[in-house]
Coordinates of C-alpha atoms and ligand atoms in Angstrom, one line a residue:
Chain A
M1 CA -42.3 21.4 0.0
S2 CA -39.1 19.5 -0.1
F3 CA -39.1 15.8 -0.2
I4 CA -35.5 15.2 0.9
K5 CA -34.0 17.8 3.2
L6 CA -30.5 18.0 4.6
T7 CA -30.0 20.6 7.3
D8 CA -26.5 21.6 8.4
V9 CA -25.2 18.0 8.1
D10 CA -21.7 17.1 9.2
L11 CA -20.4 13.6 8.8
I12 CA -17.2 12.5 10.6
Y13 CA -15.7 9.1 9.8
G14 CA -13.7 7.3 12.3
S15 CA -13.6 7.3 16.0
A16 CA -16.2 9.4 17.9
D17 CA -13.6 9.9 20.6
P18 CA -12.4 13.6 20.5
K19 CA -9.0 12.5 21.7
E20 CA -8.4 10.6 18.5
K21 CA -8.9 13.6 16.3
S22 CA -6.1 12.5 13.9
A23 CA -8.0 9.3 13.1
Q24 CA -11.1 11.3 12.0
T25 CA -12.2 12.4 8.6
L26 CA -14.6 15.2 8.2
A27 CA -16.3 13.9 5.0
V28 CA -19.2 16.3 4.8
S29 CA -19.5 19.7 6.4
S30 CA -22.6 21.9 6.9
A31 CA -24.4 20.4 3.9
N32 CA -27.8 21.9 3.2
L33 CA -29.8 20.4 0.4
S34 CA -33.4 20.4 -0.5
I35 CA -34.8 18.2 -3.1
A36 CA -38.4 18.3 -4.4
H37 CA -40.5 15.2 -5.1
G38 CA -39.7 13.9 -8.6
E39 CA -36.7 16.1 -9.0
F40 CA -33.6 14.9 -10.9
L41 CA -30.6 16.3 -9.1
A42 CA -26.9 15.9 -9.9
L43 CA -24.0 16.3 -7.5
V44 CA -20.6 17.0 -9.1
G45 CA -17.3 17.6 -7.4
P46 CA -13.7 16.4 -7.1
S47 CA -13.0 12.8 -6.1
G48 CA -13.1 12.3 -2.3
C49 CA -15.2 15.3 -1.6
G50 CA -18.0 13.4 0.1
K51 CA -20.5 12.7 -2.7
S52 CA -20.9 9.0 -1.9
T53 CA -21.2 9.9 1.7
L54 CA -24.1 12.3 1.0
L55 CA -25.9 9.4 -0.8
K56 CA -25.3 7.2 2.2
L57 CA -26.8 9.8 4.4
V58 CA -29.9 10.1 2.3
A59 CA -30.3 6.3 2.1
G60 CA -30.0 6.1 5.9
L61 CA -26.8 3.9 5.6
A62 CA -24.9 6.5 7.6
R63 CA -26.1 8.7 10.3
P64 CA -25.1 12.4 10.4
S65 CA -22.7 13.4 13.1
K66 CA -24.5 16.7 13.3
G67 CA -27.6 18.2 11.7
S68 CA -30.6 16.3 10.3
V69 CA -31.7 14.4 7.2
T70 CA -35.4 14.1 6.6
V71 CA -37.2 12.3 3.8
D72 CA -40.9 13.0 3.3
G73 CA -40.9 14.9 6.6
Q74 CA -39.5 11.9 8.6
E75 CA -36.1 11.9 10.2
V76 CA -34.0 9.2 8.6
T77 CA -32.8 7.0 11.4
Q78 CA -32.4 3.6 9.6
P79 CA -31.9 2.4 6.0
L80 CA -34.9 3.5 3.9
K81 CA -36.6 0.8 2.1
T82 CA -37.9 3.1 -0.6
V83 CA -34.6 3.7 -2.3
G84 CA -33.0 2.0 -5.3
M85 CA -29.2 2.2 -5.6
A86 CA -26.7 1.7 -8.5
F87 CA -23.0 2.0 -8.5
Q88 CA -20.0 2.3 -10.8
N89 CA -19.4 -1.4 -10.7
A90 CA -22.5 -3.3 -11.5
T91 CA -22.5 -5.6 -8.4
L92 CA -24.8 -8.1 -10.2
L93 CA -24.7 -11.5 -8.6
P94 CA -22.6 -13.7 -10.9
W95 CA -24.5 -16.9 -10.0
R96 CA -27.9 -15.5 -11.1
N97 CA -29.1 -14.8 -14.6
I98 CA -30.1 -11.3 -15.5
R99 CA -33.8 -11.8 -14.7
D100 CA -33.1 -13.2 -11.3
N101 CA -30.7 -10.5 -10.6
V102 CA -33.3 -7.8 -11.4
M103 CA -35.8 -9.6 -9.3
L104 CA -33.6 -9.7 -6.2
P105 CA -35.3 -6.7 -4.5
L106 CA -38.6 -8.4 -4.8
E107 CA -37.4 -11.2 -2.7
I108 CA -36.5 -8.8 0.1
V109 CA -38.7 -5.7 0.1
E110 CA -42.2 -5.9 1.4
P111 CA -45.0 -6.2 0.2
Y112 CA -43.4 -8.1 -2.7
R113 CA -41.6 -10.5 -0.5
S114 CA -44.6 -12.2 1.1
R115 CA -46.3 -12.3 -2.3
Q116 CA -43.4 -13.6 -4.3
R117 CA -44.6 -17.2 -4.6
Q118 CA -48.1 -16.3 -5.9
E119 CA -46.8 -13.5 -8.1
R120 CA -43.7 -15.3 -9.6
E121 CA -45.1 -15.1 -13.1
A122 CA -46.2 -11.5 -12.8
N123 CA -42.8 -10.5 -11.3
R124 CA -40.9 -12.2 -14.1
E125 CA -43.0 -10.2 -16.5
R126 CA -42.3 -7.0 -14.7
A127 CA -38.6 -7.7 -14.8
E128 CA -38.8 -8.5 -18.5
T129 CA -40.8 -5.3 -19.3
L130 CA -38.3 -3.2 -17.4
L131 CA -35.4 -5.0 -19.2
A132 CA -37.1 -4.2 -22.5
K133 CA -37.3 -0.5 -21.5
V134 CA -33.5 -0.3 -21.2
G135 CA -32.9 -2.3 -24.4
L136 CA -32.2 -5.7 -23.0
T137 CA -35.0 -7.6 -24.6
G138 CA -33.9 -11.3 -24.9
F139 CA -31.1 -11.0 -22.4
A140 CA -33.1 -12.2 -19.3
D141 CA -31.6 -15.7 -19.4
R142 CA -28.0 -14.6 -19.9
M143 CA -25.5 -14.6 -17.1
P144 CA -23.9 -11.3 -16.1
W145 CA -20.5 -12.2 -17.5
Q146 CA -22.0 -12.7 -20.9
L147 CA -23.0 -9.0 -21.0
S148 CA -20.9 -6.0 -21.8
G149 CA -20.2 -3.4 -19.1
G150 CA -22.9 -1.1 -20.5
M151 CA -25.4 -3.8 -20.6
Q152 CA -24.6 -4.8 -17.0
Q153 CA -25.2 -1.2 -16.0
R154 CA -28.6 -1.2 -17.8
A155 CA -29.5 -4.4 -15.8
Q156 CA -28.3 -2.7 -12.6
L157 CA -30.7 0.2 -13.3
C158 CA -33.5 -2.3 -13.7
R159 CA -32.6 -3.9 -10.4
A160 CA -32.6 -0.5 -8.7
L161 CA -36.1 0.3 -10.1
I162 CA -38.0 -3.0 -9.9
H163 CA -39.5 -2.4 -6.5
E164 CA -40.7 1.0 -7.6
P165 CA -38.6 3.0 -5.1
S166 CA -39.5 6.7 -4.7
I167 CA -35.8 7.6 -4.6
L168 CA -33.1 6.5 -7.0
L169 CA -29.5 7.0 -5.8
L170 CA -26.9 6.7 -8.6
D171 CA -23.2 6.8 -7.6
E172 CA -21.1 7.4 -10.7
P173 CA -23.0 4.6 -12.5
F174 CA -21.5 5.3 -15.9
A175 CA -17.9 6.3 -14.9
A176 CA -16.4 3.0 -16.0
L177 CA -17.9 3.0 -19.4
D178 CA -16.5 4.3 -22.7
T179 CA -17.9 7.6 -24.0
F180 CA -20.3 6.1 -26.6
T181 CA -21.8 3.6 -24.2
R182 CA -22.1 6.3 -21.6
E183 CA -24.0 8.7 -23.9
D184 CA -26.4 5.9 -24.8
L185 CA -27.1 5.3 -21.2
W186 CA -27.8 9.0 -20.6
S187 CA -30.8 8.7 -22.9
V188 CA -31.9 5.4 -21.3
L189 CA -31.8 7.0 -17.9
Q190 CA -33.7 10.1 -19.1
E191 CA -36.3 7.9 -20.6
L192 CA -36.7 5.9 -17.4
W193 CA -37.1 9.0 -15.3
S194 CA -39.7 10.4 -17.7
F195 CA -42.0 7.5 -17.1
R196 CA -41.2 6.6 -13.5
K197 CA -40.9 10.1 -12.1
C198 CA -39.0 9.1 -9.1
T199 CA -36.6 11.4 -7.3
I200 CA -33.1 10.9 -8.6
I201 CA -29.8 11.9 -7.1
L202 CA -27.0 11.3 -9.5
V203 CA -23.4 11.6 -8.4
T204 CA -20.9 12.1 -11.2
H205 CA -17.7 13.9 -12.0
E206 CA -18.7 14.3 -15.6
L207 CA -20.1 17.8 -16.0
R208 CA -21.8 17.1 -19.4
E209 CA -23.5 14.1 -17.9
A210 CA -24.9 16.2 -15.0
V211 CA -26.1 19.0 -17.3
Y212 CA -27.6 16.6 -19.8
L213 CA -29.6 14.6 -17.2
A214 CA -30.4 16.8 -14.3
Q215 CA -32.8 19.6 -13.5
T216 CA -30.5 21.0 -10.8
V217 CA -26.8 20.6 -10.5
H218 CA -24.9 21.1 -7.3
V219 CA -21.2 21.7 -7.3
M220 CA -19.3 20.5 -4.2
S221 CA -16.0 21.7 -2.9
A222 CA -13.0 19.5 -2.1
R223 CA -13.2 17.7 1.3
P224 CA -14.8 18.6 3.6
G225 CA -17.6 18.8 1.0
R226 CA -19.7 21.9 1.0
I227 CA -22.1 22.9 -1.7
L228 CA -20.5 25.7 -3.6
K229 CA -22.9 26.4 -6.4
T230 CA -26.4 25.4 -7.5
S231 CA -27.5 25.7 -11.1
T232 CA -30.9 25.1 -12.5
I233 CA -30.8 23.6 -16.0
D234 CA -33.6 24.8 -18.2
I235 CA -32.8 23.1 -21.4
P236 CA -36.0 21.6 -22.8
R237 CA -36.6 17.8 -22.7
P238 CA -36.1 15.3 -24.1
R239 CA -32.5 16.3 -24.3
T240 CA -30.5 14.7 -27.0
L241 CA -26.8 14.4 -27.8
E242 CA -27.4 17.3 -30.2
S243 CA -28.4 19.5 -27.2
T244 CA -24.9 19.0 -25.7
F245 CA -23.4 21.0 -28.6
Q246 CA -25.8 23.9 -28.3
P247 CA -24.3 27.2 -27.0
D248 CA -26.5 27.4 -23.9
F249 CA -25.5 23.8 -22.9
V250 CA -21.8 24.5 -23.5
E251 CA -22.1 27.7 -21.5
I252 CA -23.6 26.0 -18.5
V253 CA -20.9 23.4 -18.5
H254 CA -18.3 26.1 -18.8
D255 CA -19.7 28.0 -15.9
L256 CA -19.8 24.9 -13.7
R257 CA -16.2 24.0 -14.6
H258 CA -15.2 27.5 -13.5
H259 CA -16.8 27.0 -10.1
I260 CA -15.0 23.7 -9.6
S261 CA -11.7 25.3 -10.3
L262 CA -12.5 28.2 -7.9
G263 CA -13.4 25.5 -5.3
K264 CA -10.0 23.9 -5.8
Q265 CA -8.1 27.1 -5.1
N266 CA -9.3 27.7 -1.6
Chain B
M1 CA -3.8 -33.5 -31.4
T2 CA -5.7 -30.6 -29.9
S3 CA -4.3 -28.9 -26.9
K4 CA -7.4 -30.1 -25.0
S5 CA -6.5 -33.8 -25.5
V6 CA -2.9 -33.1 -24.5
Q7 CA -4.2 -31.5 -21.4
R8 CA -6.3 -34.6 -20.7
L9 CA -3.4 -36.9 -21.2
A10 CA -0.9 -34.8 -19.2
P11 CA -1.6 -36.2 -15.8
W12 CA -1.2 -39.8 -17.0
I13 CA 2.0 -38.9 -18.8
A14 CA 3.3 -37.2 -15.6
T15 CA 2.4 -40.2 -13.5
V16 CA 4.1 -42.7 -15.9
G17 CA 7.1 -40.4 -15.9
F18 CA 7.2 -40.4 -12.1
V19 CA 7.1 -44.2 -12.0
I20 CA 9.9 -44.5 -14.6
L21 CA 12.0 -42.0 -12.6
W22 CA 11.4 -44.0 -9.4
W23 CA 12.4 -47.2 -11.1
L24 CA 15.5 -45.7 -12.6
C25 CA 16.6 -44.5 -9.2
V26 CA 16.3 -47.9 -7.7
V27 CA 18.2 -49.6 -10.6
I28 CA 20.9 -47.0 -11.1
F29 CA 21.8 -46.5 -7.4
D30 CA 21.3 -50.3 -6.8
I31 CA 19.0 -49.6 -3.9
K32 CA 18.0 -52.7 -1.8
N33 CA 14.3 -53.5 -1.7
Y34 CA 14.2 -53.2 2.1
I35 CA 15.2 -49.6 1.6
L36 CA 13.2 -48.6 -1.5
P37 CA 11.3 -51.2 -3.6
T38 CA 10.8 -50.9 -7.3
P39 CA 7.3 -49.9 -8.5
L40 CA 6.8 -53.4 -9.7
E41 CA 7.6 -54.8 -6.2
A42 CA 5.2 -52.4 -4.7
V43 CA 2.5 -53.4 -7.1
E44 CA 3.2 -57.1 -6.4
A45 CA 2.9 -56.4 -2.7
M46 CA -0.4 -54.7 -3.4
Y47 CA -1.6 -57.9 -5.1
K48 CA -0.2 -60.2 -2.5
F49 CA -1.7 -58.3 0.4
R50 CA -4.9 -57.2 -1.5
Y51 CA -7.2 -58.6 1.2
P52 CA -5.8 -56.8 4.2
L53 CA -5.1 -53.7 2.1
F54 CA -8.8 -53.6 1.1
V55 CA -10.2 -54.2 4.6
H56 CA -7.9 -51.7 6.2
G57 CA -8.2 -49.3 3.3
L58 CA -11.9 -49.3 3.8
A59 CA -11.4 -48.7 7.5
T60 CA -9.2 -45.7 6.8
L61 CA -11.6 -44.3 4.3
M62 CA -14.5 -44.5 6.8
T63 CA -12.4 -42.9 9.5
T64 CA -11.3 -40.1 7.1
L65 CA -14.8 -39.4 5.9
I66 CA -16.2 -39.2 9.4
G67 CA -13.6 -36.7 10.4
F68 CA -13.9 -34.8 7.2
V69 CA -17.7 -34.5 7.4
I70 CA -17.5 -33.2 10.9
A71 CA -14.8 -30.8 9.8
V72 CA -16.9 -29.5 6.9
G73 CA -20.0 -29.0 9.1
I74 CA -18.2 -27.2 11.9
G75 CA -15.8 -25.4 9.4
M76 CA -18.7 -24.0 7.4
V77 CA -20.6 -22.7 10.4
L78 CA -17.5 -21.2 12.0
G79 CA -16.5 -19.8 8.6
I80 CA -19.9 -18.1 8.2
L81 CA -19.7 -16.7 11.7
V82 CA -16.1 -15.5 11.5
G83 CA -16.6 -14.1 8.0
S84 CA -19.8 -12.1 8.7
S85 CA -18.8 -10.5 11.9
R86 CA -15.8 -8.3 12.2
L87 CA -15.7 -8.8 16.0
L88 CA -15.7 -12.5 15.8
Y89 CA -13.1 -12.3 13.0
S90 CA -10.6 -10.4 15.1
A91 CA -11.5 -12.5 18.2
L92 CA -11.2 -15.9 16.7
Y93 CA -8.9 -15.8 13.7
P94 CA -5.6 -15.6 15.7
L95 CA -6.8 -18.5 17.8
L96 CA -7.6 -20.5 14.7
V97 CA -4.3 -19.8 13.0
G98 CA -2.5 -20.7 16.2
F99 CA -4.4 -23.9 16.5
N100 CA -3.7 -24.7 12.9
S101 CA 0.1 -24.3 13.5
V102 CA 0.2 -26.9 16.2
P103 CA 1.6 -30.2 14.9
K104 CA -1.4 -32.5 15.1
A105 CA 0.7 -35.7 15.1
A106 CA 2.1 -34.6 18.5
L107 CA -1.5 -34.5 19.9
V108 CA -2.2 -38.1 18.9
P109 CA -0.7 -39.6 22.1
V110 CA -2.7 -37.2 24.2
L111 CA -5.8 -38.3 22.3
V112 CA -5.0 -41.9 23.0
I113 CA -4.8 -41.1 26.7
W114 CA -8.2 -39.4 26.5
F115 CA -10.0 -41.8 24.2
G116 CA -7.9 -45.0 24.1
A117 CA -6.3 -46.4 21.0
G118 CA -8.5 -47.0 18.0
T119 CA -10.7 -45.1 15.6
V120 CA -11.6 -42.1 17.8
P121 CA -8.1 -40.5 17.8
A122 CA -7.9 -41.0 14.0
V123 CA -11.3 -39.4 13.4
I124 CA -10.3 -36.4 15.6
T125 CA -6.9 -36.1 13.9
A126 CA -8.5 -36.1 10.5
F127 CA -11.0 -33.5 11.7
M128 CA -8.3 -31.3 13.2
L129 CA -6.2 -31.3 10.0
S130 CA -9.0 -30.7 7.6
F131 CA -11.3 -28.1 9.2
F132 CA -9.0 -25.1 9.0
P133 CA -9.0 -24.7 5.2
V134 CA -12.8 -24.9 5.2
V135 CA -13.1 -22.1 7.8
A136 CA -10.5 -19.9 6.1
N137 CA -12.1 -20.2 2.7
V138 CA -15.7 -19.7 3.8
A139 CA -14.7 -16.8 6.0
T140 CA -12.8 -15.2 3.2
A141 CA -15.8 -15.5 0.8
F142 CA -18.0 -13.9 3.4
A143 CA -15.6 -11.2 4.4
T144 CA -14.9 -10.1 0.8
I145 CA -18.4 -9.4 -0.3
E146 CA -18.3 -6.1 -2.2
P147 CA -19.2 -3.2 0.1
E148 CA -21.5 -1.7 -2.6
L149 CA -23.4 -5.0 -2.7
L150 CA -23.8 -4.9 1.1
E151 CA -25.2 -1.3 0.7
V152 CA -27.7 -2.4 -1.9
M153 CA -28.8 -5.2 0.4
R154 CA -29.0 -3.0 3.5
S155 CA -30.9 -0.3 1.7
L156 CA -33.5 -2.9 0.7
G157 CA -33.8 -3.8 4.4
A158 CA -32.2 -7.2 4.0
S159 CA -31.9 -9.2 7.2
R160 CA -28.7 -11.0 8.2
R161 CA -30.4 -14.2 7.2
D162 CA -31.1 -12.8 3.7
M163 CA -27.5 -11.7 3.4
T164 CA -26.3 -15.2 4.4
F165 CA -28.6 -17.2 2.2
K166 CA -28.9 -14.9 -0.8
I167 CA -25.4 -13.6 -1.0
G168 CA -22.9 -15.2 1.3
I169 CA -23.5 -18.9 0.8
P170 CA -23.9 -18.8 -3.0
R171 CA -20.9 -16.6 -3.2
S172 CA -18.8 -18.9 -1.0
L173 CA -19.5 -22.0 -3.0
P174 CA -16.5 -21.9 -5.3
F175 CA -14.3 -21.1 -2.2
F176 CA -16.0 -23.9 -0.3
F177 CA -15.4 -26.5 -3.0
A178 CA -11.8 -25.5 -3.4
S179 CA -11.4 -26.0 0.3
L180 CA -13.1 -29.4 0.2
K181 CA -10.5 -30.6 -2.2
I182 CA -7.7 -29.5 0.1
A183 CA -9.5 -30.7 3.2
I184 CA -10.1 -34.2 2.0
T185 CA -6.5 -34.8 1.2
L186 CA -5.5 -33.4 4.6
A187 CA -8.0 -35.6 6.3
F188 CA -6.3 -38.7 4.8
V189 CA -3.0 -37.4 6.2
G190 CA -4.5 -37.0 9.6
S191 CA -6.2 -40.4 9.9
V192 CA -3.2 -42.3 8.6
I193 CA -0.8 -40.5 11.0
A194 CA -3.1 -41.3 13.9
E195 CA -3.3 -44.9 12.8
I196 CA 0.5 -45.2 12.6
V197 CA 0.9 -43.7 16.1
A198 CA -2.0 -45.3 17.8
G199 CA -4.3 -47.3 15.6
N200 CA -5.1 -50.9 15.7
S201 CA -6.7 -50.9 12.3
G202 CA -6.5 -48.9 9.1
I203 CA -3.9 -48.4 6.4
G204 CA -1.6 -46.6 8.9
N205 CA -1.5 -49.7 11.1
V206 CA -0.7 -51.9 8.1
M207 CA 2.2 -49.6 7.4
L208 CA 3.4 -49.8 11.0
V209 CA 3.3 -53.5 11.1
A210 CA 4.9 -53.9 7.7
S211 CA 7.8 -51.6 8.5
S212 CA 8.5 -53.3 11.8
N213 CA 8.8 -56.5 9.7
F214 CA 11.1 -54.7 7.2
N215 CA 8.4 -55.4 4.5
V216 CA 9.1 -52.1 2.8
P217 CA 7.3 -53.1 -0.5
L218 CA 4.1 -53.4 1.6
V219 CA 4.6 -50.0 3.1
F220 CA 4.8 -48.5 -0.3
A221 CA 1.8 -50.5 -1.5
A222 CA -0.2 -49.0 1.4
L223 CA 1.0 -45.5 0.5
I224 CA -0.2 -46.1 -3.1
V225 CA -3.6 -47.2 -1.8
V226 CA -3.9 -44.0 0.3
G227 CA -2.8 -41.9 -2.7
I228 CA -5.4 -43.5 -4.9
M229 CA -8.1 -42.9 -2.4
G230 CA -7.1 -39.3 -2.1
I231 CA -7.2 -38.8 -5.8
G232 CA -10.6 -40.5 -6.0
M233 CA -12.2 -38.3 -3.4
Y234 CA -10.5 -35.2 -4.9
A235 CA -12.0 -36.1 -8.3
I236 CA -15.5 -36.5 -6.8
F237 CA -15.4 -33.0 -5.3
D238 CA -13.9 -31.6 -8.5
F239 CA -16.8 -33.1 -10.4
F240 CA -19.4 -31.5 -8.1
E241 CA -17.5 -28.2 -8.1
R242 CA -17.8 -28.1 -11.9
R243 CA -21.5 -28.9 -11.7
M244 CA -22.5 -26.5 -9.0
T245 CA -20.2 -23.5 -9.6
S246 CA -20.0 -23.4 -13.3
W247 CA -20.8 -19.6 -13.1
S248 CA -17.4 -19.0 -11.5
I249 CA -15.6 -20.9 -14.3
R250 CA -17.2 -18.6 -16.9
G251 CA -17.8 -21.2 -19.5
G252 CA -14.3 -20.7 -21.0
S253 CA -11.5 -23.2 -20.7
G254 CA -9.0 -20.7 -19.5
M255 CA -9.8 -20.7 -15.8
Q256 CA -10.5 -24.4 -15.2
Q257 CA -8.5 -26.0 -12.5
M258 CA -6.5 -29.1 -13.2
G259 CA -7.8 -32.3 -11.9
G260 CA -5.7 -34.4 -9.6
G261 CA -3.7 -36.5 -11.9
Ligands
ADP1 N1 -15.9 4.3 5.7 C1 -15.0 5.3 5.7 N2 -14.2 5.4 6.8 C2 -13.3 6.5 6.8 N3 -13.2 7.4 5.9 C3 -14.0 7.3 4.8 C4 -15.0 6.2 4.7 N4 -15.6 6.4 3.5 C5 -15.1 7.5 3.0 N5 -14.2 8.1 3.7 C6 -13.4 9.3 3.5 O1 -14.4 10.3 3.4 C7 -14.1 11.2 2.3 C8 -15.3 11.3 1.3 O2 -15.5 10.0 0.7 P1 -16.6 9.8 -0.4 O3 -17.9 10.2 0.1 O4 -16.5 8.4 -0.8 O5 -16.1 10.7 -1.5 P2 -16.5 10.8 -3.1 O6 -17.6 9.8 -3.3 O7 -16.9 12.2 -3.4 O8 -15.3 10.4 -3.9 C9 -12.8 10.7 1.6 O9 -11.8 11.4 2.1 C10 -12.7 9.3 2.1 O10 -11.4 8.9 2.2
MG2 MG1 -17.6 8.1 -4.5

């Protein structure tokens, strides 16, 4: 049974008026995607192919122009409250310290919202426990600008997870980081997934990242984005940096790369 | 001397330099004091007329502050509305810009016809001059919230109220304080102009009477009083800005704004 299901989804940006065809962008075309509960899925594809748009469709932040998006059997018609999101730029609130940034969702999402006064202490502890999980012990009282880019991304992951969402949507979260920091964060994310077991969709254009982290990798074509190829990654977990140098890993990356360049040709 | 103490002294040095330049101009070009007095003559006039300057200065300060407070209140609400709704933005912004381009001094006689001479036209002029920077700055802060942040908030099911109070207002504070510093000085300009044209009290009125008596040193004494009040109010808002939005200054010294020296 699939948890998230996209059926023949088109998404057109711009005017709905057919007379203004030139102002329209077909961002996603006939997308079919099926994601199981607790699956870790990666979407790779060239820039502008509609990856972020697919995430918005799943989150209910955009409505499909055609086709349907369902989560847990329910048609998605408004923003889901059971998702956590993280982006390339950390979007932490600069006037809040790291702890209060991480606790932001608890001030908005029910049932935490109505209990926030009574559970202030417990919530602070939750935030700090989660920060410790990503290696940010002792940084709760710092302001965002006092943290490096990699640390801000760790904090952003905590903010995305604090309200225990069942779906985590990650839009190129590590793209702005240097290679070493990025590879550190791969293992942080793998670790988080192994104990939270939420469903994760990771958008990336880094193939090694996709293969390292995901169970399933989908390759998208250039715009309008279609899914060209789906690979299941069977490399045992926990995967380490060492795994990325093994022949089977290299071969999968190679194969995916081949499909992307095929996609570019037509 | 550290560069910090140089920076602290710089406004005083600049002010002293300006006074010397003024004085030199008067002496070198042999300007008569009913055209341009020396700084000393202006200060003497300040001392001689200290009582009327104090009373009328206070009246101008009150007028200015009333107009300013109304401007801040209305400006903030309008800024939030215009900044958080694209429809209101496109509907109202051209109107606001157009309104801001109208020379307010030209409206003072009309205000006198409507409300009679006195404080009311001055309050309204102070308001009209100072509310636009507040609207523009608050609207900009609201309109430039990062789209990703909006997506995070929407995906959490945040209401418009949450967006305004948890993101918009805290984010707009640095913009807001910057606009207060501009607005207060403009409010002084507004009330003094109105007092010159139509007032029967206030510093502007002192200037009007003084210049019709060719008492130019008193005119300059009055100008100095207005300038000092402007600097004072600016410094107060600067102080609160540093207290309340230290996060936007980032602890370093590099981004600090200069005080009004
Ligand atoms: N809000 C929008 N309005 C109009 N066009 C958009 C909008 N967002 C994205 N697009 C267009 O849709 C296409 C896909 O965008 P996106 O999903 O952001 O791609 P990706 O994340 O893969 O880089 C791009 O061509 C982009 O220009
Ligand atoms: Mg994108």
